[in-house]
Amino acid sequence: MDKKFSAKKYFIFGFKKYVMNDNKILAQNYMPSIREILCDYIEIYKEINNNSGQEKLERARNDLLKALKFFCENSIFFEKGIYKIEIKILTDQIEHLSDKGDQNKILKYTKIYKICKSLVKKFNKDNIYAHLINIAMQSDKYIEIDKVIEALISELLYDGYSLKYLDVWYNENVGRQEINDKNIDNIIGEFQKLKKGKDRYIYYLSVFDKNKKIKEEQLIDYNIKLVKEEYGKLVLINKENDKNVKNYIQHTKEDDIFRIEMNAMDIYKGLEVIVNAFDSYFQMINYLLANDKIILKDKCIVKLTEGNYTKLRIQSYDNKILFSNIENRERQDIEDFIMHRDSAYNTLIKSDEIANIQRAINIVKGQKDQLKENRLINLWSVLEYSLTFHEGVSIISKVKEVVPKIICLYAIKDKLNVFWSRLFCYKGNEIDIVEEFIKECKRVDDDYYYDLNNLVQFILKKGKSLLDEFEFNDVLKRNIGEIGKLLTDVKYRKKYIKNKHDEVYYDLVRIYRARNVLIHSGKRTMANMDYKSLRLYNYNNSLLGVIVYYKNKNPYLTIGEILNSIDYTYNEYLNILENEKSSTIDICKPQYLFIG
C-alpha cells in the first residue's frame, strides 16, 4: 500500500486514540502547545519584574528557558521548517545567555520576552492547524504523523477545546466517512476548520438552595454571573420540535433556576468552567452551613442559537476521559502492595513505610473528584513526599533526577503493554495475525497477559512481515513497527530513551512552576492544568509501582535503598541499550535494581 496513504490513515485513526485517551496516551504527550511554552516565560518575566531580587524565581526562569529551547527545537514546526526562522531567533537568544563575561543579561531577558510576545501574537492570528494538516497530507512517515497529532492536540487544548467536543466533532465530521485514496485529503482537510473563535452559550441550571443564600444576581468568578430566572415564566422553545424543553431541568420549591452566559470554544468546556467556578465559590459557604448545603443539580439546558437548545448532564466530561479508567499495571501495583502489606504484618515486620506507601496510593487514587487546582497540588505533594526518602539537595532536584529515569526504564515495556492491549481488542474477530499473536505469546495462566520472552521472540521471528500482516489497522501497524525498531536498532532506541528522558525532565520543570504559581499566587486560569495533573498521576503511579514491586520482592528493603539504586540501574540500562548483543528481555526492562 502507498506509504503516504497509510500515514494519512494513521493520522485519522491516531487522532481518535488521543481524544479518547486510549491507554492513557495523553499522559505521554509531553510536547506543550508552542504558545503555552512561550507564555510560561512571558508570565515569569513579568513576575520577576514585579518582585525583583527573588533568587528562586530567577532559577525557575532559567529552567523554563531551557525547557522553552528544548520544546521549540523538538517541535514539528521547527523540524518541518514552519516558523523555523522565528524559532531560531528565539533559541539563539537563549543560547547566548550562557556566554561568559556577558554583563547585559537583563537586556537579553527582556529581548527574549519581546520575541515571545510577538510570536504568541503571530501564532494566535495564524491558522496553526492548517500548517499541521499540510504536514500530515505530505508526510509518509509515522513518526512525523505522531508529532503532528501531538502538536495538533496540544494546540486545540490550549485554545480551549474539550476532549468531549473533539470526540463528538470527529464522529460527526470524520468518523462516518468511508476512507479511500480519492477522499482522504478532503477528510483530513476538515481538521483545518477547527480554527474559530469562541461562541456564546447560555446555560440554564437548577440549584438546591433551601436557605436562599444566592442573590438575584451573583458573581461566582470575575466573569461568571448567576442570574435568577422565574421557573413559571421561563420559556425555552426548541424550534426543532416546538416543545418547551425546560422540564428537563429538575425543579422543586427548594430549587432555584439560574442563567449563566458564557463564551467558550464548545458547550462542554463552558460547562466545565461553570462547574469549577460554582464548586470553588460555594465550597467555602457550604462549610458554614450545617445542613441543606447549596448543591448544583445534575441536569442543565444550553441555548446554542436562537431556538436551538440541547440537554446536558452536569458532569466533568473530560475528567471522565482523563482519570476514570484504572490501567492493568496500576491494578497490579495495588494487588502487589496488598500482598506486601499482608506478608509484612504476618511476619511481624514493623515498618512505618507500609503506612507511608498506603497513604500515598490512597491520595493518588482519590484525586479524580478534587478541584483541578487541588488535584495538581496534591499530586505534586505525593511525589515530593515519596522522594523524601531519597538522597538529594532539594525536592525539585530529587524529582528531576529520579522520575525521568524511572519513566525511561520502563518506556519500552510500556510500548509492549499498549500494543498488547490494543491487539486484544481484536480477539475473536478471526484475524489470523491477532489469533496467532495471542496463541503464541499469552501467559499460560492468563489469556489477557502476555509472556514477555515469548512476545519479543515472536516479534523478532516474524520481522518486517508483521507490517504487511497489520495492514488492516494503521495504529497497530505503527505500534509494531516502532517496537521492532526499538528491539533491533541501537541508534534508534538510544535516541528514543535520551529524548524521553529530556521530555519528562523539562515537563517536570514546567509542572513544578505551575504548582508554585498555584501555591504562591493563587492563579486559577492556567492552561491545560488537567493534563499536567494527568502526567503527574502517571509519574506517581510509576514511582509507587517501582517501590511496591521491589518491596514485595524483598520486604526488608527500605524505600531509600530502592530509590538510591535508580541511578545505578539507569546507567547500566543505558549500557544495555547501546550493546548490540544485549538480550531483548533486558532491553525491554531492567531485570533487577542495583541496590546501593
Coordinates of C-alpha atoms in Angstrom, one line a residue:
M1 CA 0.0 0.0 0.0
D2 CA 1.2 3.6 -0.7
K3 CA 3.2 4.9 2.3
K4 CA 1.7 8.3 2.2
F5 CA -1.9 6.9 2.1
S6 CA -1.1 4.7 5.1
A7 CA 0.4 7.7 7.0
K8 CA -2.7 9.7 6.3
K9 CA -5.0 6.9 7.6
Y10 CA -2.8 6.7 10.7
F11 CA -3.3 10.4 11.3
I12 CA -7.1 10.0 11.1
F13 CA -7.3 7.0 13.4
G14 CA -4.5 8.2 15.7
F15 CA -6.2 11.5 16.4
K16 CA -9.2 9.5 17.6
K17 CA -7.0 7.5 20.0
Y18 CA -5.7 10.7 21.5
V19 CA -9.1 12.4 22.1
M20 CA -10.3 9.1 23.7
N21 CA -7.1 9.0 25.8
D22 CA -6.7 5.4 24.7
N23 CA -4.3 3.6 27.1
K24 CA -3.7 6.9 28.9
I25 CA -1.9 8.1 25.7
L26 CA -2.3 11.8 26.8
A27 CA -0.2 11.1 29.9
Q28 CA 2.7 10.7 27.5
N29 CA 2.1 13.8 25.3
Y30 CA 4.8 15.9 26.8
M31 CA 5.0 18.4 23.9
P32 CA 3.1 21.5 25.0
S33 CA 1.4 24.0 22.8
I34 CA 4.1 26.2 21.4
R35 CA 2.1 29.2 22.5
E36 CA 1.8 27.8 26.0
I37 CA 5.5 27.4 26.5
L38 CA 6.1 30.9 25.2
C39 CA 3.5 32.2 27.7
D40 CA 5.3 30.4 30.5
Y41 CA 8.3 32.6 30.0
I42 CA 6.2 35.8 29.5
E43 CA 4.4 35.2 32.8
I44 CA 7.6 34.5 34.8
Y45 CA 9.3 37.5 33.2
K46 CA 6.5 39.8 34.4
E47 CA 6.5 38.2 37.9
I48 CA 10.3 38.8 38.3
N49 CA 9.9 42.4 37.2
N50 CA 7.3 42.9 39.8
N51 CA 9.2 41.0 42.5
S52 CA 12.9 41.8 42.0
G53 CA 15.6 40.0 43.9
Q54 CA 13.9 36.6 44.3
E55 CA 16.5 34.0 43.6
K56 CA 14.0 31.1 43.4
L57 CA 12.1 32.9 40.7
E58 CA 15.3 33.6 38.8
R59 CA 16.3 29.9 39.0
A60 CA 12.8 28.9 37.8
R61 CA 13.1 31.4 34.9
N62 CA 16.4 29.8 33.8
D63 CA 15.0 26.3 34.0
L64 CA 11.9 27.5 32.0
L65 CA 14.2 29.0 29.3
K66 CA 16.0 25.6 28.9
A67 CA 12.6 23.9 28.7
L68 CA 11.5 26.5 26.1
K69 CA 14.5 25.9 24.0
F70 CA 14.2 22.1 24.2
F71 CA 10.5 22.0 23.2
C72 CA 10.8 24.6 20.5
E73 CA 13.8 22.8 18.8
N74 CA 12.0 19.5 19.1
S75 CA 8.7 20.8 17.8
I76 CA 7.3 19.6 14.4
F77 CA 7.1 23.3 13.4
F78 CA 10.8 23.7 13.7
E79 CA 11.7 20.3 12.2
K80 CA 9.5 20.9 9.1
G81 CA 10.6 24.5 8.6
I82 CA 7.4 26.2 9.8
Y83 CA 8.3 29.2 11.9
K84 CA 11.8 27.9 11.7
I85 CA 13.4 31.4 11.3
E86 CA 11.4 32.9 14.2
I87 CA 12.1 29.9 16.5
K88 CA 15.8 30.0 15.6
I89 CA 16.0 33.7 16.5
L90 CA 14.5 32.9 19.9
T91 CA 16.6 29.8 20.6
D92 CA 19.8 31.7 19.6
Q93 CA 19.0 34.4 22.2
I94 CA 18.5 31.7 24.9
E95 CA 21.8 30.1 23.8
H96 CA 23.7 33.4 24.1
L97 CA 22.6 33.8 27.7
S98 CA 25.3 31.3 28.7
D99 CA 28.1 33.5 27.2
K100 CA 30.8 34.1 29.7
G101 CA 31.5 37.6 30.8
D102 CA 28.2 38.9 29.5
Q103 CA 27.1 42.0 31.5
N104 CA 23.9 42.6 29.6
K105 CA 21.8 39.6 30.7
I106 CA 18.9 41.8 31.9
L107 CA 18.6 43.2 28.4
K108 CA 18.7 39.7 26.9
Y109 CA 15.9 38.5 29.2
T110 CA 13.9 41.5 28.0
K111 CA 14.6 40.8 24.4
I112 CA 13.5 37.1 24.8
Y113 CA 10.3 38.4 26.4
K114 CA 9.6 40.7 23.5
I115 CA 10.3 37.9 21.0
C116 CA 7.9 35.6 22.9
K117 CA 5.2 38.2 22.9
S118 CA 5.5 38.8 19.2
L119 CA 5.5 35.1 18.4
V120 CA 2.4 34.4 20.5
K121 CA 0.5 37.2 18.6
K122 CA 1.6 35.8 15.3
F123 CA 0.6 32.2 16.2
N124 CA -2.7 33.3 17.5
K125 CA -3.6 35.1 14.3
D126 CA -2.4 32.3 12.1
N127 CA -4.3 29.1 11.4
I128 CA -1.8 26.9 13.2
Y129 CA -3.9 23.8 12.5
A130 CA -3.6 24.3 8.7
H131 CA 0.2 24.1 8.9
L132 CA -0.1 20.8 10.8
I133 CA -2.7 19.4 8.4
N134 CA -0.4 20.2 5.4
I135 CA 2.4 18.2 7.0
A136 CA 0.0 15.3 7.6
M137 CA -1.0 15.4 3.9
Q138 CA 2.6 15.4 2.7
S139 CA 4.3 13.0 5.1
D140 CA 4.8 9.3 4.6
K141 CA 6.5 8.8 8.0
Y142 CA 4.5 7.6 11.0
I143 CA 7.0 9.3 13.4
E144 CA 6.2 12.6 11.8
I145 CA 2.5 11.9 12.0
D146 CA 2.8 11.2 15.7
K147 CA 4.4 14.6 16.2
V148 CA 1.6 16.3 14.1
I149 CA -1.1 14.6 16.2
E150 CA 0.6 15.5 19.5
A151 CA 1.1 19.2 18.3
L152 CA -2.5 19.4 17.0
I153 CA -4.0 18.1 20.2
S154 CA -1.8 20.4 22.3
E155 CA -2.8 23.5 20.3
L156 CA -6.5 22.5 20.3
L157 CA -6.4 22.1 24.1
Y158 CA -4.6 25.4 24.5
D159 CA -7.3 27.1 22.5
G160 CA -9.8 25.8 25.0
Y161 CA -11.5 22.9 23.2
S162 CA -12.7 20.0 25.4
L163 CA -11.8 16.4 24.6
K164 CA -15.5 15.5 24.6
Y165 CA -16.3 18.0 21.9
L166 CA -13.4 16.9 19.8
D167 CA -14.7 13.4 20.0
V168 CA -18.2 14.4 19.0
W169 CA -16.8 16.6 16.2
Y170 CA -14.7 13.7 14.9
N171 CA -17.6 11.3 14.9
E172 CA -19.8 13.7 13.0
N173 CA -17.2 15.1 10.5
V174 CA -14.7 12.3 10.1
G175 CA -15.8 9.0 11.7
R176 CA -18.9 8.5 9.5
Q177 CA -17.0 8.7 6.2
E178 CA -15.5 5.7 4.3
I179 CA -11.9 6.4 3.7
N180 CA -10.3 5.9 0.2
D181 CA -7.4 7.4 -1.7
K182 CA -9.8 9.8 -3.5
N183 CA -11.4 11.5 -0.5
I184 CA -8.7 11.2 2.2
D185 CA -7.3 14.7 1.7
N186 CA -10.8 16.2 1.9
I187 CA -11.4 14.3 5.2
I188 CA -8.1 15.4 6.7
G189 CA -8.8 19.0 5.4
E190 CA -11.8 19.1 7.8
F191 CA -9.4 19.5 10.7
Q192 CA -8.4 23.0 9.4
K193 CA -12.0 24.1 10.1
L194 CA -11.5 23.8 13.8
K195 CA -9.8 27.2 13.7
K196 CA -12.5 29.5 15.1
G197 CA -13.3 31.9 17.9
K198 CA -15.3 31.3 21.0
D199 CA -19.1 31.0 20.8
R200 CA -21.7 32.5 23.1
Y201 CA -23.7 29.9 25.1
I202 CA -26.5 30.4 27.7
Y203 CA -26.8 27.7 30.4
Y204 CA -29.9 27.2 32.5
L205 CA -29.1 25.3 35.7
S206 CA -31.1 24.2 38.8
V207 CA -29.6 24.8 42.2
F208 CA -30.8 23.4 45.5
D209 CA -30.7 26.5 47.8
K210 CA -33.1 25.9 50.7
N211 CA -31.7 28.8 52.7
K212 CA -31.8 31.2 49.8
K213 CA -28.2 32.3 50.1
I214 CA -27.8 33.1 46.5
K215 CA -28.7 36.6 45.3
E216 CA -30.8 37.5 42.3
E217 CA -27.5 38.2 40.5
Q218 CA -24.4 36.5 42.0
L219 CA -20.9 36.7 40.6
I220 CA -19.1 33.3 41.3
D221 CA -16.0 34.4 39.5
Y222 CA -14.9 37.7 38.0
N223 CA -16.6 36.9 34.7
I224 CA -19.3 34.3 35.6
K225 CA -22.6 35.6 36.9
L226 CA -25.6 33.6 38.1
V227 CA -28.9 35.3 37.1
K228 CA -32.0 34.0 38.8
E229 CA -34.9 33.0 36.5
E230 CA -38.6 32.6 37.5
Y231 CA -39.3 29.0 36.6
G232 CA -43.0 29.6 35.8
K233 CA -42.2 32.3 33.3
L234 CA -39.2 30.5 31.7
V235 CA -39.8 29.6 28.1
L236 CA -37.3 27.5 26.2
I237 CA -39.0 26.5 22.9
N238 CA -36.9 24.2 20.7
K239 CA -37.7 25.1 17.1
E240 CA -36.9 21.5 16.0
N241 CA -40.0 20.1 17.7
D242 CA -41.7 23.2 19.0
K243 CA -41.5 21.9 22.6
N244 CA -40.7 23.8 25.8
V245 CA -37.6 21.9 27.0
K246 CA -37.4 23.5 30.4
N247 CA -39.0 20.4 32.1
Y248 CA -35.7 18.6 31.6
I249 CA -34.3 20.8 34.5
Q250 CA -35.1 19.4 37.9
H251 CA -37.1 21.9 39.9
T252 CA -38.8 21.8 43.3
K253 CA -39.8 24.6 45.7
E254 CA -36.4 24.4 47.3
D255 CA -34.6 24.8 43.9
D256 CA -33.9 28.0 42.0
I257 CA -33.2 28.3 38.3
F258 CA -30.2 30.4 37.2
R259 CA -29.0 31.5 33.8
I260 CA -25.3 31.9 33.0
E261 CA -23.9 33.3 29.8
M262 CA -20.5 32.0 28.8
N263 CA -18.0 32.4 25.9
A264 CA -16.4 29.1 25.2
M265 CA -15.0 27.0 22.4
D266 CA -17.7 24.4 23.0
I267 CA -20.6 23.6 25.3
Y268 CA -18.6 21.0 27.3
K269 CA -15.7 23.3 28.1
G270 CA -18.1 26.1 29.0
L271 CA -19.9 23.7 31.4
E272 CA -16.6 22.6 32.9
V273 CA -15.6 26.2 33.6
I274 CA -19.0 26.9 35.2
V275 CA -19.0 23.8 37.4
N276 CA -15.4 24.5 38.6
A277 CA -16.3 28.1 39.5
F278 CA -19.5 27.0 41.2
D279 CA -17.8 24.3 43.3
S280 CA -14.9 26.6 44.2
Y281 CA -17.2 29.5 45.2
F282 CA -19.7 27.7 47.2
Q283 CA -17.3 25.3 48.9
M284 CA -16.5 27.9 51.4
I285 CA -20.1 28.9 52.0
N286 CA -21.1 25.2 52.4
Y287 CA -18.6 24.9 55.2
L288 CA -20.7 27.3 57.2
L289 CA -24.0 25.5 56.5
A290 CA -24.6 22.7 59.0
N291 CA -27.4 21.2 56.8
D292 CA -29.1 21.9 53.4
K293 CA -25.9 22.8 51.6
I294 CA -26.0 24.6 48.2
I295 CA -25.9 21.9 45.5
L296 CA -25.9 22.2 41.7
K297 CA -28.4 19.7 40.4
D298 CA -27.3 17.2 37.8
K299 CA -29.1 18.5 34.6
C300 CA -28.9 21.6 32.6
I301 CA -30.1 23.1 29.3
V302 CA -27.8 25.0 26.9
K303 CA -29.0 27.6 24.4
L304 CA -26.9 27.2 21.3
T305 CA -28.5 29.6 18.9
E306 CA -31.9 31.3 18.6
G307 CA -34.5 28.5 19.1
N308 CA -31.9 25.7 19.4
Y309 CA -31.3 24.1 22.8
T310 CA -29.5 20.9 24.0
K311 CA -29.7 19.0 27.2
L312 CA -26.6 18.1 29.2
R313 CA -25.8 16.2 32.4
I314 CA -23.8 18.2 34.9
Q315 CA -20.5 16.3 35.0
S316 CA -16.9 16.8 34.0
Y317 CA -16.9 15.1 30.7
D318 CA -13.1 15.5 30.2
N319 CA -12.3 14.2 33.7
K320 CA -14.1 11.0 32.9
I321 CA -11.9 10.6 29.8
L322 CA -8.7 11.5 31.6
F323 CA -9.0 10.0 35.1
S324 CA -11.7 7.3 35.3
N325 CA -10.0 4.2 33.9
I326 CA -7.5 2.3 36.0
E327 CA -4.8 0.6 34.0
N328 CA -4.0 -3.1 34.5
R329 CA -0.5 -2.1 35.6
E330 CA -2.0 0.2 38.3
R331 CA -4.3 -2.6 39.4
Q332 CA -1.3 -5.0 39.6
D333 CA 0.6 -2.5 41.7
I334 CA -2.3 -2.3 44.2
E335 CA -2.5 -6.1 44.4
D336 CA 1.3 -6.3 44.9
F337 CA 1.1 -3.7 47.8
I338 CA -1.7 -5.6 49.5
M339 CA 0.4 -8.8 49.3
H340 CA 3.4 -6.9 50.7
R341 CA 1.3 -5.4 53.5
D342 CA -0.2 -8.7 54.5
S343 CA 3.1 -10.5 54.3
A344 CA 4.8 -7.9 56.4
Y345 CA 2.1 -7.9 59.0
N346 CA 2.0 -11.8 59.2
T347 CA 5.8 -11.9 59.6
L348 CA 5.7 -9.2 62.2
I349 CA 7.9 -6.8 60.2
K350 CA 7.3 -3.5 61.8
S351 CA 7.7 -0.7 59.2
D352 CA 6.3 2.8 59.1
E353 CA 6.9 2.6 55.3
I354 CA 3.8 0.5 54.9
A355 CA 1.6 3.3 56.2
N356 CA 3.6 5.8 54.0
I357 CA 3.0 3.8 50.8
Q358 CA -0.6 3.2 51.7
R359 CA -1.2 6.9 52.3
A360 CA 0.5 7.9 49.0
I361 CA -1.5 5.4 47.0
N362 CA -4.8 6.5 48.6
I363 CA -4.1 10.1 47.9
V364 CA -3.2 9.5 44.3
K365 CA -6.3 7.3 43.7
G366 CA -8.5 9.8 45.4
Q367 CA -7.8 12.8 43.2
K368 CA -10.4 12.2 40.5
D369 CA -13.1 14.2 42.2
Q370 CA -10.9 17.0 43.5
L371 CA -11.0 20.6 42.2
K372 CA -8.4 20.8 39.4
E373 CA -6.1 23.2 41.4
N374 CA -6.1 20.9 44.5
R375 CA -5.5 17.9 42.3
L376 CA -2.3 19.3 40.8
I377 CA -1.1 20.5 44.2
N378 CA -1.9 17.2 45.9
L379 CA -0.3 15.0 43.2
W380 CA 2.9 17.0 43.3
S381 CA 2.9 16.8 47.1
V382 CA 2.7 13.0 46.9
L383 CA 5.6 13.0 44.5
E384 CA 7.7 15.1 46.9
Y385 CA 6.6 13.0 49.9
S386 CA 7.6 9.8 48.2
L387 CA 11.0 11.2 47.3
T388 CA 11.9 12.5 50.8
F389 CA 13.5 9.1 51.3
H390 CA 15.9 9.7 48.5
E391 CA 19.3 11.4 48.9
G392 CA 19.5 14.8 47.4
V393 CA 19.9 18.5 47.8
S394 CA 16.4 19.7 47.2
I395 CA 13.0 18.2 46.5
I396 CA 12.9 19.5 42.9
S397 CA 16.4 18.2 42.3
K398 CA 15.3 14.7 43.5
V399 CA 12.2 14.8 41.3
K400 CA 14.2 15.8 38.2
E401 CA 16.9 13.2 39.0
V402 CA 14.7 10.1 39.8
V403 CA 11.4 10.4 37.9
P404 CA 12.7 10.7 34.3
K405 CA 14.9 7.7 34.8
I406 CA 12.1 5.6 36.2
I407 CA 9.9 6.5 33.2
C408 CA 12.8 5.6 30.8
L409 CA 13.5 2.3 32.5
Y410 CA 10.0 1.1 31.6
A411 CA 9.3 3.1 28.4
I412 CA 9.9 0.2 26.0
K413 CA 7.9 -2.2 28.2
D414 CA 5.1 0.3 28.2
K415 CA 5.1 0.2 24.4
L416 CA 4.6 -3.5 24.5
N417 CA 1.8 -3.2 27.1
V418 CA -0.1 -0.7 24.9
F419 CA 0.4 -2.8 21.8
W420 CA -0.9 -5.9 23.6
S421 CA -3.9 -4.0 25.0
R422 CA -4.9 -2.8 21.5
L423 CA -4.2 -6.2 20.0
F424 CA -6.5 -7.8 22.5
C425 CA -9.4 -5.6 21.4
Y426 CA -9.4 -7.6 18.1
K427 CA -9.5 -11.0 19.8
G428 CA -12.3 -13.1 18.4
N429 CA -12.5 -11.1 15.1
E430 CA -11.0 -14.0 13.2
I431 CA -7.9 -12.0 12.1
D432 CA -5.1 -14.5 11.6
I433 CA -2.2 -12.4 12.9
V434 CA -4.1 -11.4 16.0
E435 CA -5.1 -15.0 16.9
E436 CA -1.5 -16.2 16.2
F437 CA -0.1 -13.5 18.5
I438 CA -2.4 -14.3 21.3
K439 CA -1.9 -18.1 20.9
E440 CA 1.9 -17.8 20.8
C441 CA 2.5 -15.0 23.4
K442 CA -0.1 -15.2 26.1
R443 CA 0.7 -16.4 29.6
V444 CA -0.1 -20.0 30.4
D445 CA -2.2 -19.0 33.4
D446 CA -3.9 -15.9 32.0
D447 CA -5.0 -15.2 28.4
Y448 CA -5.2 -11.4 28.9
Y449 CA -1.5 -11.1 29.9
Y450 CA 1.5 -11.8 27.7
D451 CA 4.7 -13.7 28.3
L452 CA 7.5 -11.1 27.7
N453 CA 10.0 -13.6 26.4
N454 CA 7.5 -15.3 24.0
L455 CA 6.3 -11.9 22.8
V456 CA 9.6 -10.4 21.9
Q457 CA 10.9 -13.7 20.3
F458 CA 7.7 -13.9 18.2
I459 CA 8.1 -10.3 17.0
L460 CA 11.8 -10.9 16.1
K461 CA 10.9 -14.2 14.3
K462 CA 8.2 -12.6 12.2
G463 CA 10.3 -9.5 11.5
K464 CA 9.2 -6.9 8.9
S465 CA 6.4 -9.2 7.6
L466 CA 4.3 -8.0 10.5
L467 CA 3.9 -4.6 8.8
D468 CA 2.0 -6.3 6.0
E469 CA 0.0 -8.5 8.3
F470 CA -1.1 -5.5 10.3
E471 CA -2.2 -3.6 7.2
F472 CA -5.8 -3.9 8.5
N473 CA -5.1 -1.4 11.3
D474 CA -2.7 1.5 10.9
V475 CA -2.4 2.2 14.6
L476 CA -1.3 -1.4 15.3
K477 CA 1.0 -1.3 12.3
R478 CA 2.6 1.8 13.7
N479 CA 2.9 0.3 17.2
I480 CA 4.6 -2.9 15.9
G481 CA 6.9 -1.0 13.6
E482 CA 8.1 1.1 16.4
I483 CA 8.6 -1.8 18.8
G484 CA 10.6 -3.6 16.1
K485 CA 12.9 -0.6 15.7
L486 CA 13.4 -0.3 19.5
L487 CA 14.3 -4.0 19.7
T488 CA 16.7 -4.1 16.8
D489 CA 18.1 -0.6 16.1
V490 CA 20.7 0.5 18.7
K491 CA 20.9 4.1 17.5
Y492 CA 17.1 4.5 17.3
R493 CA 16.4 3.2 20.9
K494 CA 19.3 5.2 22.3
K495 CA 17.9 8.4 20.8
Y496 CA 14.4 7.4 21.9
I497 CA 15.4 7.0 25.5
K498 CA 17.5 10.1 25.6
N499 CA 14.7 12.2 24.1
K500 CA 12.1 10.6 26.5
H501 CA 14.4 11.5 29.5
D502 CA 14.6 15.1 28.4
E503 CA 10.9 15.4 27.7
V504 CA 10.0 14.2 31.2
Y505 CA 12.7 16.3 32.8
Y506 CA 11.5 19.5 31.2
D507 CA 7.9 18.6 31.7
L508 CA 8.6 18.3 35.4
V509 CA 10.2 21.7 35.3
R510 CA 7.0 23.2 33.9
I511 CA 4.7 21.3 36.3
Y512 CA 6.8 22.5 39.2
R513 CA 6.4 26.0 38.0
A514 CA 2.6 25.5 37.7
R515 CA 2.4 24.2 41.2
N516 CA 4.4 27.2 42.6
V517 CA 2.1 29.6 40.7
L518 CA -0.9 28.0 42.3
I519 CA 0.6 27.9 45.8
H520 CA 2.1 31.4 45.8
S521 CA -0.1 33.5 43.5
G522 CA -3.4 31.6 43.6
K523 CA -3.8 31.9 39.8
R524 CA -6.6 29.6 38.5
T525 CA -6.7 30.2 34.8
M526 CA -3.6 28.2 34.0
A527 CA -3.6 26.4 30.6
N528 CA -4.1 22.7 30.5
M529 CA -3.9 22.1 34.2
D530 CA -5.8 18.8 34.0
Y531 CA -3.2 17.4 31.5
K532 CA -0.3 18.4 33.8
S533 CA -2.2 16.5 36.6
L534 CA -2.7 13.5 34.3
R535 CA 1.1 13.3 33.7
L536 CA 1.7 13.8 37.4
Y537 CA -0.7 11.0 38.1
N538 CA 1.3 8.8 35.7
Y539 CA 4.6 9.8 37.4
N540 CA 3.3 9.0 40.8
N541 CA 2.0 5.6 39.6
S542 CA 5.3 4.8 38.0
L543 CA 7.3 5.8 41.1
L544 CA 5.0 3.9 43.5
G545 CA 4.9 0.9 41.2
V546 CA 8.7 0.5 41.4
I547 CA 8.7 0.9 45.2
V548 CA 5.9 -1.6 45.7
Y549 CA 7.4 -4.1 43.2
Y550 CA 10.7 -4.3 45.0
K551 CA 9.2 -4.1 48.5
N552 CA 7.1 -7.0 47.6
K553 CA 10.1 -9.0 46.3
N554 CA 12.1 -8.1 49.5
P555 CA 10.2 -6.5 52.3
Y556 CA 13.4 -5.7 54.2
L557 CA 14.4 -3.2 51.5
T558 CA 13.8 0.4 52.5
I559 CA 12.3 3.0 50.2
G560 CA 15.5 4.9 50.4
E561 CA 17.6 1.9 49.2
I562 CA 15.2 1.3 46.3
L563 CA 15.3 5.0 45.2
N564 CA 19.0 5.4 45.6
S565 CA 19.6 2.4 43.3
I566 CA 17.7 4.0 40.4
D567 CA 20.8 5.9 39.2
Y568 CA 22.9 2.8 39.1
T569 CA 20.2 0.9 37.4
Y570 CA 19.6 3.6 34.8
N571 CA 23.3 3.9 33.9
E572 CA 23.5 0.1 33.5
Y573 CA 20.4 0.2 31.4
L574 CA 21.9 2.8 29.0
N575 CA 24.9 0.4 28.6
I576 CA 22.5 -2.4 27.7
L577 CA 20.7 -0.2 25.1
E578 CA 24.0 0.6 23.4
N579 CA 25.1 -3.0 23.2
E580 CA 24.0 -4.8 20.1
K581 CA 24.5 -8.2 21.8
S582 CA 22.1 -7.3 24.7
S583 CA 19.2 -9.6 25.5
T584 CA 15.9 -8.3 24.1
I585 CA 14.4 -9.0 27.5
D586 CA 17.0 -6.7 29.2
I587 CA 16.2 -4.1 26.5
C588 CA 12.5 -4.1 27.4
K589 CA 13.0 -3.6 31.1
P590 CA 15.7 -3.9 33.8
Q591 CA 15.7 -7.3 35.3
Y592 CA 16.6 -6.1 38.8
L593 CA 17.7 -2.9 40.6
F594 CA 21.3 -2.4 41.5
I595 CA 20.7 -1.8 45.2
G596 CA 23.3 0.5 46.6

